[in-house]
XYZ file of C-alpha atoms in Angstrom:
390
model
C 0.000 0.000 0.000
C 1.171 3.514 -0.757
C 1.898 5.731 2.213
C -0.192 8.863 2.633
C 1.607 12.184 1.965
C 1.414 13.143 5.628
C 3.127 9.934 6.735
C 6.232 11.035 4.847
C 6.481 14.360 6.642
C 9.185 14.721 9.260
C 9.391 17.506 11.847
C 11.380 20.466 10.473
C 14.546 21.671 12.104
C 13.530 24.556 14.341
C 15.707 27.492 15.264
C 17.215 27.800 18.715
C 14.339 30.045 19.817
C 11.844 27.258 19.062
C 13.883 24.285 20.244
C 12.074 24.402 23.587
C 8.744 24.029 21.749
C 10.027 20.916 20.000
C 11.150 19.499 23.348
C 7.755 20.216 24.926
C 5.927 18.590 22.000
C 8.137 15.502 22.051
C 7.600 15.125 25.793
C 3.806 15.270 25.346
C 3.543 12.886 22.377
C 3.338 9.112 22.540
C 6.210 7.347 20.783
C 5.871 6.473 17.103
C 3.157 9.005 16.201
C 3.001 10.942 12.925
C 2.946 14.738 13.023
C 0.438 16.084 10.498
C 0.446 19.014 8.100
C -2.618 20.171 6.127
C -2.669 18.282 2.832
C -4.599 20.945 0.904
C -2.131 23.745 1.659
C 0.967 21.687 1.030
C 2.547 23.242 4.113
C 5.543 21.137 5.179
C 5.471 22.363 8.776
C 3.251 20.674 11.379
C 3.938 23.474 13.874
C 1.390 26.309 13.788
C 2.226 29.397 15.831
C -0.894 31.567 15.990
C -2.298 34.170 18.392
C -5.663 32.522 19.020
C -6.862 34.845 21.785
C -5.387 38.013 20.214
C -3.326 38.900 23.290
C -0.202 39.501 21.151
C 1.315 36.180 22.311
C 1.354 33.107 20.073
C -0.036 29.749 21.005
C 1.219 26.578 19.283
C -1.204 24.163 17.611
C -0.015 20.685 16.587
C -1.868 17.690 15.149
C -0.772 14.053 15.152
C -2.007 10.587 14.289
C -1.213 7.437 16.247
C -1.235 4.660 13.660
C -0.648 1.998 16.323
C -3.649 2.842 18.512
C -5.693 4.097 15.509
C -7.651 6.473 17.726
C -8.126 9.214 15.149
C -6.389 12.555 14.885
C -5.384 14.336 18.072
C -4.737 18.041 18.470
C -2.564 19.797 21.032
C -2.466 23.435 22.134
C 0.630 24.727 23.894
C 0.921 28.055 25.693
C 4.056 29.838 26.835
C 4.354 30.731 30.521
C 7.441 32.529 31.773
C 9.277 31.572 28.607
C 8.459 27.856 28.837
C 5.992 25.954 26.635
C 3.276 24.027 28.481
C 0.566 21.723 27.113
C -2.755 23.461 27.794
C -5.402 21.443 25.934
C -5.917 18.336 23.804
C -8.763 17.704 21.383
C -9.825 14.999 18.907
C -11.025 14.629 15.345
C -12.252 11.711 13.266
C -9.919 10.694 10.456
C -6.343 9.772 9.645
C -5.268 12.875 7.706
C -5.398 16.582 8.456
C -6.758 17.819 5.141
C -7.541 21.513 5.740
C -6.602 23.955 8.479
C -7.575 27.587 8.987
C -7.609 29.985 11.900
C -10.369 32.607 11.672
C -12.900 34.469 13.784
C -16.222 32.856 12.857
C -18.042 33.634 16.107
C -17.587 37.408 16.086
C -15.879 37.548 19.489
C -12.541 38.821 18.184
C -10.762 35.534 18.878
C -9.628 32.996 16.296
C -11.258 29.602 16.082
C -9.479 26.453 14.872
C -11.152 25.160 11.689
C -9.842 21.688 10.888
C -10.860 19.367 8.072
C -10.127 15.676 8.557
C -10.004 12.978 5.896
C -10.686 9.286 6.309
C -10.265 8.454 2.642
C -10.580 10.345 -0.629
C -14.330 10.989 -0.400
C -14.887 11.040 3.355
C -14.081 14.342 5.020
C -15.342 16.007 8.162
C -14.979 19.601 9.353
C -14.683 20.628 12.995
C -14.625 24.131 14.482
C -13.000 24.469 17.908
C -13.146 27.435 20.273
C -10.198 27.691 22.663
C -9.763 29.706 25.806
C -6.910 29.065 28.176
C -7.859 25.999 30.192
C -10.813 25.025 27.989
C -11.583 23.906 24.439
C -15.017 23.258 22.944
C -16.233 21.843 19.630
C -18.709 24.368 18.222
C -19.564 22.717 14.921
C -18.945 19.524 12.962
C -20.183 18.534 9.531
C -19.332 16.516 6.465
C -17.774 18.642 3.734
C -15.986 18.626 0.395
C -14.636 22.190 0.450
C -15.238 25.278 2.604
C -14.526 28.998 2.682
C -14.587 31.552 5.472
C -15.642 35.008 4.311
C -17.996 37.884 5.045
C -20.016 37.345 1.882
C -22.862 39.687 2.834
C -20.373 42.305 4.121
C -22.091 42.845 7.451
C -18.851 42.685 9.434
C -19.218 39.025 10.488
C -17.596 36.026 8.828
C -19.773 33.196 7.602
C -18.545 29.690 6.872
C -19.793 28.265 3.583
C -19.722 24.497 3.095
C -19.721 22.694 -0.248
C -20.800 19.047 0.009
C -20.651 16.895 -3.107
C -21.685 13.279 -3.623
C -20.722 12.999 -7.277
C -23.626 11.920 -9.471
C -26.090 12.050 -6.564
C -26.132 15.506 -4.987
C -24.207 18.733 -4.622
C -25.108 21.659 -2.397
C -23.537 24.735 -0.899
C -24.698 26.017 2.504
C -23.756 29.244 4.272
C -23.687 29.169 8.092
C -23.571 32.053 10.576
C -22.758 31.829 14.286
C -25.684 33.306 16.150
C -26.919 32.867 19.722
C -24.186 30.358 20.565
C -24.714 28.074 17.565
C -24.133 27.893 13.833
C -27.333 28.339 11.874
C -27.835 27.759 8.152
C -28.652 31.063 6.460
C -29.362 29.479 3.091
C -28.393 26.633 0.803
C -28.376 26.097 -2.939
C -28.401 22.923 -5.015
C -25.628 22.704 -7.608
C -24.638 20.443 -10.494
C -24.297 16.976 -8.944
C -22.299 15.723 -11.933
C -19.655 18.436 -11.632
C -16.161 18.031 -10.264
C -15.478 21.109 -8.132
C -11.834 21.772 -8.926
C -11.476 25.088 -7.108
C -13.601 27.011 -4.627
C -12.556 30.471 -3.488
C -14.087 33.726 -2.298
C -13.405 37.446 -2.218
C -14.318 40.567 -4.135
C -15.862 39.668 -7.494
C -16.516 43.323 -8.402
C -15.217 46.569 -6.958
C -17.957 46.472 -4.312
C -19.319 42.924 -4.018
C -17.881 39.821 -2.412
C -18.858 36.405 -3.701
C -18.168 32.698 -3.853
C -16.414 31.450 -7.017
C -16.586 27.788 -8.073
C -14.577 26.320 -10.970
C -16.392 23.206 -12.138
C -15.416 20.464 -14.575
C -18.337 18.589 -16.140
C -16.641 16.415 -18.752
C -13.341 15.510 -20.342
C -13.422 18.729 -22.382
C -16.013 20.862 -20.624
C -15.853 23.194 -17.659
C -17.340 26.452 -16.430
C -17.257 28.863 -13.489
C -20.145 29.798 -11.216
C -20.267 32.949 -9.074
C -22.626 33.071 -6.076
C -23.651 36.096 -4.003
C -25.270 36.275 -0.562
C -28.149 38.743 -0.961
C -30.327 39.381 2.104
C -28.824 36.197 3.562
C -29.916 34.195 0.529
C -27.565 32.587 -1.973
C -28.124 33.519 -5.585
C -26.279 33.274 -8.880
C -24.510 36.438 -9.961
C -25.821 35.846 -13.477
C -28.047 33.214 -15.058
C -25.691 33.352 -18.052
C -22.483 32.748 -16.075
C -22.179 29.130 -17.243
C -22.356 30.193 -20.903
C -20.085 33.198 -20.345
C -17.366 31.124 -18.710
C -17.554 27.873 -20.706
C -14.106 26.421 -21.473
C -12.495 23.186 -22.634
C -10.622 22.601 -19.363
C -11.008 24.050 -15.853
C -8.963 27.138 -15.001
C -8.590 28.233 -11.378
C -10.096 31.635 -10.702
C -7.777 34.000 -8.839
C -6.741 37.622 -8.461
C -4.163 37.457 -11.238
C -3.541 41.212 -11.647
C -3.438 41.861 -7.862
C -6.183 44.490 -7.963
C -8.092 42.809 -5.113
C -10.769 41.339 -7.405
C -11.006 37.676 -8.452
C -10.718 37.048 -12.188
C -12.298 34.097 -14.013
C -10.087 32.070 -16.347
C -11.062 31.055 -19.878
C -9.120 29.208 -22.587
C -8.653 30.974 -25.912
C -7.532 29.026 -29.011
C -4.962 31.207 -30.821
C -5.772 32.385 -34.323
C -4.897 29.556 -36.702
C -5.612 26.764 -34.215
C -9.408 26.807 -34.342
C -9.543 23.335 -35.930
C -6.798 21.742 -33.837
C -7.583 18.948 -31.372
C -7.931 19.760 -27.684
C -4.673 17.981 -26.911
C -2.548 19.877 -29.443
C -4.005 23.387 -29.119
C -1.560 25.837 -27.414
C -4.302 27.675 -25.510
C -3.913 31.244 -24.318
C -5.441 31.655 -20.851
C -7.506 34.819 -20.530
C -8.529 36.160 -17.125
C -11.811 38.088 -17.000
C -13.543 40.217 -14.387
C -17.287 40.011 -13.990
C -18.533 43.583 -14.326
C -22.197 42.975 -13.556
C -25.214 41.709 -15.451
C -24.035 39.313 -18.162
C -20.663 40.858 -18.986
C -17.033 39.852 -18.548
C -14.067 42.161 -19.131
C -10.683 40.788 -20.225
C -7.993 41.829 -17.740
C -4.901 39.910 -18.857
C -3.678 36.931 -20.872
C -1.010 34.312 -20.214
C 0.513 31.430 -22.101
C 1.240 28.467 -19.798
C 3.692 25.701 -20.635
C 3.022 23.373 -17.725
C 5.113 20.442 -18.931
C 8.263 22.524 -19.207
C 7.486 24.757 -16.232
C 6.940 28.381 -17.246
C 4.356 30.945 -18.230
C 4.550 34.166 -20.207
C 2.177 37.010 -19.365
C 1.113 39.167 -22.286
C 1.601 42.927 -21.963
C -1.848 44.534 -22.030
C -1.260 46.095 -25.431
C -0.937 42.605 -26.912
C -4.536 41.611 -26.229
C -6.143 40.149 -29.382
C -3.257 41.315 -31.601
C -1.027 38.252 -31.521
C -1.119 34.533 -32.085
C 1.245 31.641 -31.411
C 3.603 29.633 -33.584
C 5.633 26.661 -32.396
C 8.458 24.619 -33.841
C 7.885 21.039 -34.926
C 9.748 19.721 -31.899
C 7.848 22.185 -29.637
C 11.157 23.490 -28.343
C 10.340 27.036 -29.437
C 7.171 29.041 -28.807
C 6.862 32.265 -30.772
C 4.417 35.119 -30.285
C 3.736 36.726 -33.651
C 1.398 39.384 -35.017
C -1.834 38.117 -36.521
C -1.401 40.470 -39.465
C 1.969 39.862 -41.055
C 3.318 37.144 -38.776
C 6.082 39.367 -37.378
C 7.982 37.937 -34.428
C 7.412 39.899 -31.213
C 8.882 37.514 -28.638
C 9.869 33.862 -28.307
C 10.761 31.376 -25.608
C 13.187 28.591 -26.498
C 13.395 25.584 -24.143
C 16.819 23.935 -24.219
C 17.719 20.883 -22.109
C 20.199 21.930 -19.429
C 22.849 19.514 -20.667
C 22.626 20.978 -24.196
C 22.729 24.651 -23.225
C 25.641 26.689 -24.446
C 25.429 30.408 -23.848
C 25.828 32.483 -27.000
C 25.387 36.064 -28.052
C 22.303 35.278 -30.125
C 20.176 34.208 -27.156
C 19.394 35.745 -23.765
C 18.731 33.449 -20.815
C 15.353 34.119 -19.189
C 15.549 31.508 -16.443
C 16.088 27.823 -15.799
C 14.827 24.874 -13.808
C 16.358 21.455 -13.251
C 15.450 20.308 -16.778
C 15.544 23.326 -19.090
C 17.250 26.609 -19.768
C 14.737 29.107 -21.156
C 16.082 31.699 -23.582
C 14.861 34.246 -26.116
C 16.273 35.448 -29.396
C 14.486 38.806 -29.069
C 16.511 41.695 -27.678
C 13.946 43.526 -25.566
C 14.667 43.804 -21.849
C 11.169 45.194 -21.137
C 9.584 41.944 -22.342
C 11.897 39.690 -20.336
C 10.086 40.635 -17.131
C 6.883 38.978 -18.391
C 8.524 35.533 -18.303
C 7.930 33.511 -15.116
C 8.922 30.070 -13.881
C 6.149 27.897 -12.474
């Protein structure tokens, strides 16, 4: 059997200032346990220093799994007293992997709660919310989940927690919960496409003024779209009935704030001019990122060309939008950006295996990874900055 990713994680080497924390943790743990890091975040460190009670002093939160006793995940909270770490509280969760972990104020009391998602297999995940005060810890909420976000979607100054729960081919629903009168209540829920694979769920500003929930959904081998949900008068609603048609694409693209303006953009795949009749597999798509500007309209904000296999992307300067297309060499070693009218070369990226690279005056090195040196034959230092390694 393959080992889980978390079973391969080893405690990091801590600096001298944190060596006492490591000693305190080792003294509190049973022998042979596995320290856990959140799988979804890819964070290699199982040590979480966070000011839970907002007193300007960090607490330490650690999770572990005892594969011998198989008692489920255990959590530990350490506090520092007179410069020495002490175990304050322990708590439990069902599962063998720590899948998600966030610290956020979801009760409105100014303190941070521990929001932990546990996995007991690929499709079985449970979410727990813990409230800690020195000397006491309480489980406020637990539910099955597929993905979740914490955000103030209705912008009333209080965070909600929104849960997506998918049973592929049977049901899919999103529910927004608010902590009120010492319990989490469901403000509203919405049924979604039960046949969709929800590749990415995020939240934030979706216009200059509105926050929303953004879901990137794959519905077939060559079909995907993005849905945007708003919380209006504590009711979930689609930002546009036409959003599915507006955002339809051949493959899913993760929505994100690509231009760092504070607003989430929606990704779409654009076949370059000249590739309209190419197969899905051989089309060198340009990825366009669009902002929803209300009603049934999207505005193009920027474009990128991704070369995932080789490990780079090139972001188009804004003045390039809709003016260029792509050419590539037969061996796909060279990607060229050329004008649609005239086919004039504007920029190129040449991927050369590291062992074959020989610097010469006809090419400028843009960057390299462990497999390739990336170079250009175009002398234009202003364009070099648009090249990025993945």
